[in-house]
Short mmCIF file of C-alpha atoms in Angstrom, two decimals:
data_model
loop_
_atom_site.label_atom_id
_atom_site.label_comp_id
_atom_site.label_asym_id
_atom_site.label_seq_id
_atom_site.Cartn_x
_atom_site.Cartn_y
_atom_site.Cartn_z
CA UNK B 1 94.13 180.27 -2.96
CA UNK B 2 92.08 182.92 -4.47
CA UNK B 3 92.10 187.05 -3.77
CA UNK B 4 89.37 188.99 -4.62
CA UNK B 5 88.49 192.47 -4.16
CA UNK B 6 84.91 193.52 -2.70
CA UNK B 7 84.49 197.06 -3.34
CA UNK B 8 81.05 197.07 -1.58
CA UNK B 9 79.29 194.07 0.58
CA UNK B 10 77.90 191.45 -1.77
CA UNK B 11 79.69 193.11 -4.81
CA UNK B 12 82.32 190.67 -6.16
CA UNK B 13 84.99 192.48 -8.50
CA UNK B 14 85.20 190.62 -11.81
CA UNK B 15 88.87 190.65 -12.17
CA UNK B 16 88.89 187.99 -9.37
CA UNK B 17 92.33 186.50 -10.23
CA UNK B 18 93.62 182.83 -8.81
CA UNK B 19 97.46 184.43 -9.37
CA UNK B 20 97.23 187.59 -7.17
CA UNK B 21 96.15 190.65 -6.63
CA UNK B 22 93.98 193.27 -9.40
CA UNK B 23 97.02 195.70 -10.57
CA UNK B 24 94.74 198.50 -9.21
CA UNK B 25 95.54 197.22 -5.62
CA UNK B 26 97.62 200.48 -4.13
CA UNK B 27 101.40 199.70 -3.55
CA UNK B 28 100.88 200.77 0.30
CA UNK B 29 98.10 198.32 0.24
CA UNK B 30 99.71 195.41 -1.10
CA UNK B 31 102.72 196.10 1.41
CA UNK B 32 100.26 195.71 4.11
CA UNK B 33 98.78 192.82 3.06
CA UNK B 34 102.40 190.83 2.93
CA UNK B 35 103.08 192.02 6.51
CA UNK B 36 99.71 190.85 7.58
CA UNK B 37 99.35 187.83 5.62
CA UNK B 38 102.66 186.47 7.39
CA UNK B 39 102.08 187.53 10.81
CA UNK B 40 98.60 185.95 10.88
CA UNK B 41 97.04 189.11 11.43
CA UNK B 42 93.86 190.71 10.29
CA UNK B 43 94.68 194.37 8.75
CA UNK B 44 92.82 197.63 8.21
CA UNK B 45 93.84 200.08 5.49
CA UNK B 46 91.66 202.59 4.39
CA UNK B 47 88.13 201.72 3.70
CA UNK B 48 89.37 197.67 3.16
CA UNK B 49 90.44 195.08 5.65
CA UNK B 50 91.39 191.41 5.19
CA UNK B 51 89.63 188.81 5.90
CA UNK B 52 89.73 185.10 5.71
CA UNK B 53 87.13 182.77 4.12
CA UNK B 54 87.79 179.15 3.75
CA UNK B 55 90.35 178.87 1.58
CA UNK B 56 89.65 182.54 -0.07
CA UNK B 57 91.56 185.88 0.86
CA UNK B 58 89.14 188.85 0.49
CA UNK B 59 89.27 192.12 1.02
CA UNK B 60 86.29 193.82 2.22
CA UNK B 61 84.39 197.26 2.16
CA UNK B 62 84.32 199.56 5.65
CA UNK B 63 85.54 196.59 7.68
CA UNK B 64 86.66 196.75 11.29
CA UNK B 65 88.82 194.24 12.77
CA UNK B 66 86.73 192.53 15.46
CA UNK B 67 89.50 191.94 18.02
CA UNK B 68 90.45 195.05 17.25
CA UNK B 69 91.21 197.45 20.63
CA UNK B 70 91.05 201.29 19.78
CA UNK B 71 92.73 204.14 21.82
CA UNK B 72 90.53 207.14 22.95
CA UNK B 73 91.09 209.56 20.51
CA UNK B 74 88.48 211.88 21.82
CA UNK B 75 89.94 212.09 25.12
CA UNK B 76 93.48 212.51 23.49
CA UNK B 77 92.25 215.68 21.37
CA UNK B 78 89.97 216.77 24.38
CA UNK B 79 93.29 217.31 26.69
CA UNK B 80 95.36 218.71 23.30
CA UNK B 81 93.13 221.53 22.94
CA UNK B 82 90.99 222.22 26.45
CA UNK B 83 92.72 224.85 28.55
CA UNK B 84 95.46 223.42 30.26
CA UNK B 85 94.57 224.99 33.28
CA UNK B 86 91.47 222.97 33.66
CA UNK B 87 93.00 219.43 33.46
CA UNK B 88 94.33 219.18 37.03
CA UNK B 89 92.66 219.05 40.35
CA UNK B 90 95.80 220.50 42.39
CA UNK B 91 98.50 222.34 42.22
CA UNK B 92 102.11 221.23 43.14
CA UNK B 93 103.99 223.78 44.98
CA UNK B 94 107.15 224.20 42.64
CA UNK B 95 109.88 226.54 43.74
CA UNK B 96 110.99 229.41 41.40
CA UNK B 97 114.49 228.13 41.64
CA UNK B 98 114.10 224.65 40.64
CA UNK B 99 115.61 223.23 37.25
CA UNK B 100 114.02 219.75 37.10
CA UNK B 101 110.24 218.55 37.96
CA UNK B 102 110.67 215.01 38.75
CA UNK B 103 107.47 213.59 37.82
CA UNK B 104 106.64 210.62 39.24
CA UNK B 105 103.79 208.10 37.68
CA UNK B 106 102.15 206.22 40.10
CA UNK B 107 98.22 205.31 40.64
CA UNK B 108 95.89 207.94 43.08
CA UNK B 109 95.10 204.95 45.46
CA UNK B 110 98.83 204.10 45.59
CA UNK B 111 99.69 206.49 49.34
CA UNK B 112 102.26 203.77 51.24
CA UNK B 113 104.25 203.88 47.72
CA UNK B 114 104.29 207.69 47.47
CA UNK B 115 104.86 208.24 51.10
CA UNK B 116 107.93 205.40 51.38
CA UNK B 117 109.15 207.89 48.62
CA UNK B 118 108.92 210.97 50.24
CA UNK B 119 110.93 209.23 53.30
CA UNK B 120 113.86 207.64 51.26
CA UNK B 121 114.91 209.33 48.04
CA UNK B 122 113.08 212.32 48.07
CA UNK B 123 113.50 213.27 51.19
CA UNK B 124 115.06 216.59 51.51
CA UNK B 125 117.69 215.40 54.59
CA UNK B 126 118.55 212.75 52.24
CA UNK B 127 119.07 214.71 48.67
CA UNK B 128 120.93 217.99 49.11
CA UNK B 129 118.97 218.73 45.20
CA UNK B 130 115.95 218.32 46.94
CA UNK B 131 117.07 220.58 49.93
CA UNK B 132 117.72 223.11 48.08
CA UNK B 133 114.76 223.04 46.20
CA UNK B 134 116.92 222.88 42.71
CA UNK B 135 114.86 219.42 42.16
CA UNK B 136 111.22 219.37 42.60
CA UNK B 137 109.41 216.09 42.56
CA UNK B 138 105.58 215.63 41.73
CA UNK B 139 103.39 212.81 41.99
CA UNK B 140 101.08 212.36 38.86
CA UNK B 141 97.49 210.56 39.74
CA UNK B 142 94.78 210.60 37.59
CA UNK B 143 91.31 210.40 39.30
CA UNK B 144 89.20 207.19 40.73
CA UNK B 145 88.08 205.85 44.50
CA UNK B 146 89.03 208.95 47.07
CA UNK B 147 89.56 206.90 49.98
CA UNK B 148 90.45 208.78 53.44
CA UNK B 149 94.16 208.41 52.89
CA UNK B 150 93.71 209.80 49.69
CA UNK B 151 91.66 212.25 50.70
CA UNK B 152 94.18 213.23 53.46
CA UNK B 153 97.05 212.91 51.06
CA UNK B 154 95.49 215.38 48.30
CA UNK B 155 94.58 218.45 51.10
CA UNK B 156 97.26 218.33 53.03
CA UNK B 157 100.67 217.60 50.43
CA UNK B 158 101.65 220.12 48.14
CA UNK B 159 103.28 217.48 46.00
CA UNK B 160 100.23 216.02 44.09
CA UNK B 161 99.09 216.72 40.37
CA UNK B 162 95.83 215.10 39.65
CA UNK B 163 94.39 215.35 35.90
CA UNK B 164 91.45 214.74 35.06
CA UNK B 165 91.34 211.22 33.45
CA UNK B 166 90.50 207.80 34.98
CA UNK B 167 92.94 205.74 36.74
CA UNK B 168 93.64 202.69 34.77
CA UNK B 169 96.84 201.74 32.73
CA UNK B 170 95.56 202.17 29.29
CA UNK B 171 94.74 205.56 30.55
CA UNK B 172 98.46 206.45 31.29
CA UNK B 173 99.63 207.94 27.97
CA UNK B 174 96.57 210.61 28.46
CA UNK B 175 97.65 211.28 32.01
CA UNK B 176 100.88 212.09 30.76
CA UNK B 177 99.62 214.20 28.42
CA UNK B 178 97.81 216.16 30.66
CA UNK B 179 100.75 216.67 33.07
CA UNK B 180 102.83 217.72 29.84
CA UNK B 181 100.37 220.22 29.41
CA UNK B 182 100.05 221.53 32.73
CA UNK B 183 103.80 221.74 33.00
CA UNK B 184 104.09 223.66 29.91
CA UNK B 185 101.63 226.05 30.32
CA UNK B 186 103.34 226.90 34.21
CA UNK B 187 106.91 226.22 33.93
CA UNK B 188 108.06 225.82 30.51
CA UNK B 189 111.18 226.31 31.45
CA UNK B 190 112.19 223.15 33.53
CA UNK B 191 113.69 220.44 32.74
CA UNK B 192 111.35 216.75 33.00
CA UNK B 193 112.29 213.88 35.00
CA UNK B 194 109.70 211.33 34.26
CA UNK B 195 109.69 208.04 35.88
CA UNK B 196 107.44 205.01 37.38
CA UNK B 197 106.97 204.88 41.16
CA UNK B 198 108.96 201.70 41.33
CA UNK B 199 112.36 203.10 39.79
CA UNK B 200 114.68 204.76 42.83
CA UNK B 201 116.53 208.12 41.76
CA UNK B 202 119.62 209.61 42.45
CA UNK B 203 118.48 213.18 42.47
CA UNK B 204 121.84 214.53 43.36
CA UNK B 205 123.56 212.97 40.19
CA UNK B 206 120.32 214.36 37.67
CA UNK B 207 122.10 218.22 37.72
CA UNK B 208 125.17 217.58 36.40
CA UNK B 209 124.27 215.88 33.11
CA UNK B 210 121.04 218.52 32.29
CA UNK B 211 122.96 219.71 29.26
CA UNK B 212 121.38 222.75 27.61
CA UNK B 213 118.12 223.93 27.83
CA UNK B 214 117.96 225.44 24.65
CA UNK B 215 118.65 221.43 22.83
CA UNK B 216 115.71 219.05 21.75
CA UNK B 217 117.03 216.26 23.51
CA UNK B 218 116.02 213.28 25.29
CA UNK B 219 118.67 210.97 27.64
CA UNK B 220 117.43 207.90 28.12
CA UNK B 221 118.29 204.02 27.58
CA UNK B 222 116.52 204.04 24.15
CA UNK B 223 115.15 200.73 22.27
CA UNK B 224 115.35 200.72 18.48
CA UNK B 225 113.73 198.11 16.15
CA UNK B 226 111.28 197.50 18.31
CA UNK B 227 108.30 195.31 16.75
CA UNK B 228 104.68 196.87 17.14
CA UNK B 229 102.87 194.53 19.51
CA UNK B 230 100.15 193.80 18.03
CA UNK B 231 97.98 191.33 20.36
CA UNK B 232 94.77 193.02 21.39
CA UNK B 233 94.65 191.45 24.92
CA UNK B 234 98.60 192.93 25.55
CA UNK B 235 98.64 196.00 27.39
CA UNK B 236 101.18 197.60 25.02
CA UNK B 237 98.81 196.92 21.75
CA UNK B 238 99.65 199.09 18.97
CA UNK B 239 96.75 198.89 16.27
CA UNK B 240 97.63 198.60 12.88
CA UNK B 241 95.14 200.83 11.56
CA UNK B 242 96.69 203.51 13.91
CA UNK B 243 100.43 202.75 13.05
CA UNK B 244 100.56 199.95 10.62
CA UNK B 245 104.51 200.18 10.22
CA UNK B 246 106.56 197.33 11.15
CA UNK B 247 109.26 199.02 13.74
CA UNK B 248 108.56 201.19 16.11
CA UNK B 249 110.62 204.66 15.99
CA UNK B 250 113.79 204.49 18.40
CA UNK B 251 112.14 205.41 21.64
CA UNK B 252 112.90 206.08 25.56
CA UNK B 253 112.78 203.14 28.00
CA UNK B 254 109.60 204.34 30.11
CA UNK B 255 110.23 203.94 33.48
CA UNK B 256 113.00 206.65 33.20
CA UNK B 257 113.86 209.41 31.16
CA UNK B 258 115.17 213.08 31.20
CA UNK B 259 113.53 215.73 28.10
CA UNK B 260 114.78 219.35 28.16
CA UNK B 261 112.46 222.18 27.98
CA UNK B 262 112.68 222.95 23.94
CA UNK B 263 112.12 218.77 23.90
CA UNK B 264 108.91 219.13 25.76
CA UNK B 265 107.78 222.01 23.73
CA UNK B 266 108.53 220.66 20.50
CA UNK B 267 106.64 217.15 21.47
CA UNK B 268 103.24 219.28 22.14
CA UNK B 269 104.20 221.23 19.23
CA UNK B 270 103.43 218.28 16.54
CA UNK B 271 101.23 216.11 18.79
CA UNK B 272 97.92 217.52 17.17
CA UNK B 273 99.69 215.48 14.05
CA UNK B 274 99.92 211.78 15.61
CA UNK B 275 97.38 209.52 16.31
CA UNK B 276 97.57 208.39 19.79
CA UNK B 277 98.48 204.72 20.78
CA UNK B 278 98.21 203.75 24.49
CA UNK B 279 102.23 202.55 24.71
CA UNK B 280 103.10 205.88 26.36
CA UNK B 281 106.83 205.73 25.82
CA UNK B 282 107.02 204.56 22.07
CA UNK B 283 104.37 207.46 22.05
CA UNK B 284 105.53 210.07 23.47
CA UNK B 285 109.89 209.62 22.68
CA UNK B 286 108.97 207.71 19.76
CA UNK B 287 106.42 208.76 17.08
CA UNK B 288 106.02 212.63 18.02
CA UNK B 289 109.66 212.79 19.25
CA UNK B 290 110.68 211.53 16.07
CA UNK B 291 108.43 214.16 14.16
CA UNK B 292 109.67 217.22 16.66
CA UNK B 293 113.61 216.35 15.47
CA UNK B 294 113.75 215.92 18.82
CA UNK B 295 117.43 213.91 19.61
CA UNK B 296 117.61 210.98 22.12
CA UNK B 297 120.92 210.80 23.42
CA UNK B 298 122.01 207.37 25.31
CA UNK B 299 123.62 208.33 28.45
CA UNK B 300 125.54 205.83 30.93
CA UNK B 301 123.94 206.35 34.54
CA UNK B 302 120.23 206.55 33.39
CA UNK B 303 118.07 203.54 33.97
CA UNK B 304 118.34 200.35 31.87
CA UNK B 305 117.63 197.42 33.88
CA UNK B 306 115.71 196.12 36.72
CA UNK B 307 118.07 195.11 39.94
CA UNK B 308 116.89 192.28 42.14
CA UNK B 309 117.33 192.84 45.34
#
């Protein structure tokens, strides 16, 4: 097996060796290649990428990896620096006196989920948090088909936060993003329940363990050493060109997780400095978390595991 180096299309390097690589190869680059070369994968570094031909290794000028799937880094800096005022549609009615905004993921055309919720566990004669208005839960939808239920649902509850970005589930780290924003900019001083539609809360048990406001922490069930997936057609695709290391930062399970205030802040403080990947959890708890020094502290009672029923 040969390696070459292509500096430009149809240029061949000279110093094509049959025993490895030109010393001028960057260390970074090299390191790459290994992690690539035995996980089958194509990689992009820089202006080179790898690609295979017959039996040859080369590495090739401005190339892009065809199965390559990008995130939507225009729509990522677009919500970062527009106003955050003008990325929802409504505006939740949140009491002065609540600690916590429970906000709750779940997709706009999604009503019999949202309203089964509003019956059972967030039902104010059901939570005594909620009936006193120290827990406020909001429903995040991003924007798509407005059938009449919808339509219904969004004029007449006071529980909805629509952003402006499409419904779909790559979409999901930017519609978090926006709600960050919007909760931010309005109530900076809560704390942030987020969690999927599908996970049922015990509101009344989320006040004792708030901690201190004042903390950058995170309480969560956390992975760590989690692999990068890196199949194009998965809906958790990380790119390598966007984060080509091999572990993932120690993150927050996703369907549940509790940031303080000075967590929150310090998140949209350094997110202008990562380049988005559409695995909002790793994202969000993991890569800017990680640059914010924000802390993620395991705590026994928050959610771990599905239960079948």
């Amino acid at each position: 097996m040969r390696v070459c180096i292509l500096l430009t299309e149809g240029t061949r390097n000279s110093q094509c060796r049959s025993t490895g690589f030109s010393a001028r190869i960057e260390k970074e680059l090299f390191r790459q290649y290994l992690l690539a070369f035995f996980r089958r994968l194509p990689v992009v570094s820089g202006i080179f990428g790898l690609i295979s031909k017959s039996n040859e290794l080369v590495f090739k000028g401005n190339l892009v990896e065809r199965e390559e799937r990008l995130p939507n880094q225009t729509l990522y800096y677009n919500l970062l620096y527009r106003d955050a005022n003008t990325l929802n549609f409504t505006n939740p009615s949140i009491h002065e006196d609540a600690k916590v905004i429970v906000l709750v993921c779940s997709a706009l055309s999604n009503t019999s989920i949202r309203d089964t919720i509003r019956r059972t566990w967030a039902n104010p004669q059901l939570s005594k948090a909620v009936h006193s208005k120290t827990i406020a839960v909001v429903f995040l939808v991003g924007t798509g088909k407005i059938t009449d239920a919808v339509w219904k649902e969004l004029r007449t509850s006071m529980d909805v936060l629509q952003v402006d970005v499409q419904e779909s589930y790559a979409n999901l780290v930017y519609k978090i993003l926006a709600a960050y924003r919007w909760i931010q900019e309005n109530h900076p001083e809560k704390f942030v329940l987020k969690m999927d539609s599908d996970i049922v809360a015990l509101l009344d048990k989320v006040e004792p363990i708030l901690g201190n406001p004042y903390n950058k922490t995170l309480q969560c069930y956390s992975h760590t050493k989690a692999k990068p997936d890196r199949e194009a057609s998965s809906p958790w695709y990380v790119p390598l060109s966007v984060y080509p290391e091999y572990y993932l930062p120690e993150y927050c399970s996703g369907p549940l997780y509790l940031m303080s205030p000075a967590a929150l802040s310090a998140i949209l403080q350094v997110a202008p400095q990562g380049e988005v990947f559409e695995v909002e959890d790793a994202f969000f708890t993991g890569l800017l978390a990680s640059k914010a020094g924000v802390r993620i502290k395991k705590s026994r009672g928050i959610w771990h595991r599905e239960v079948s029923l």
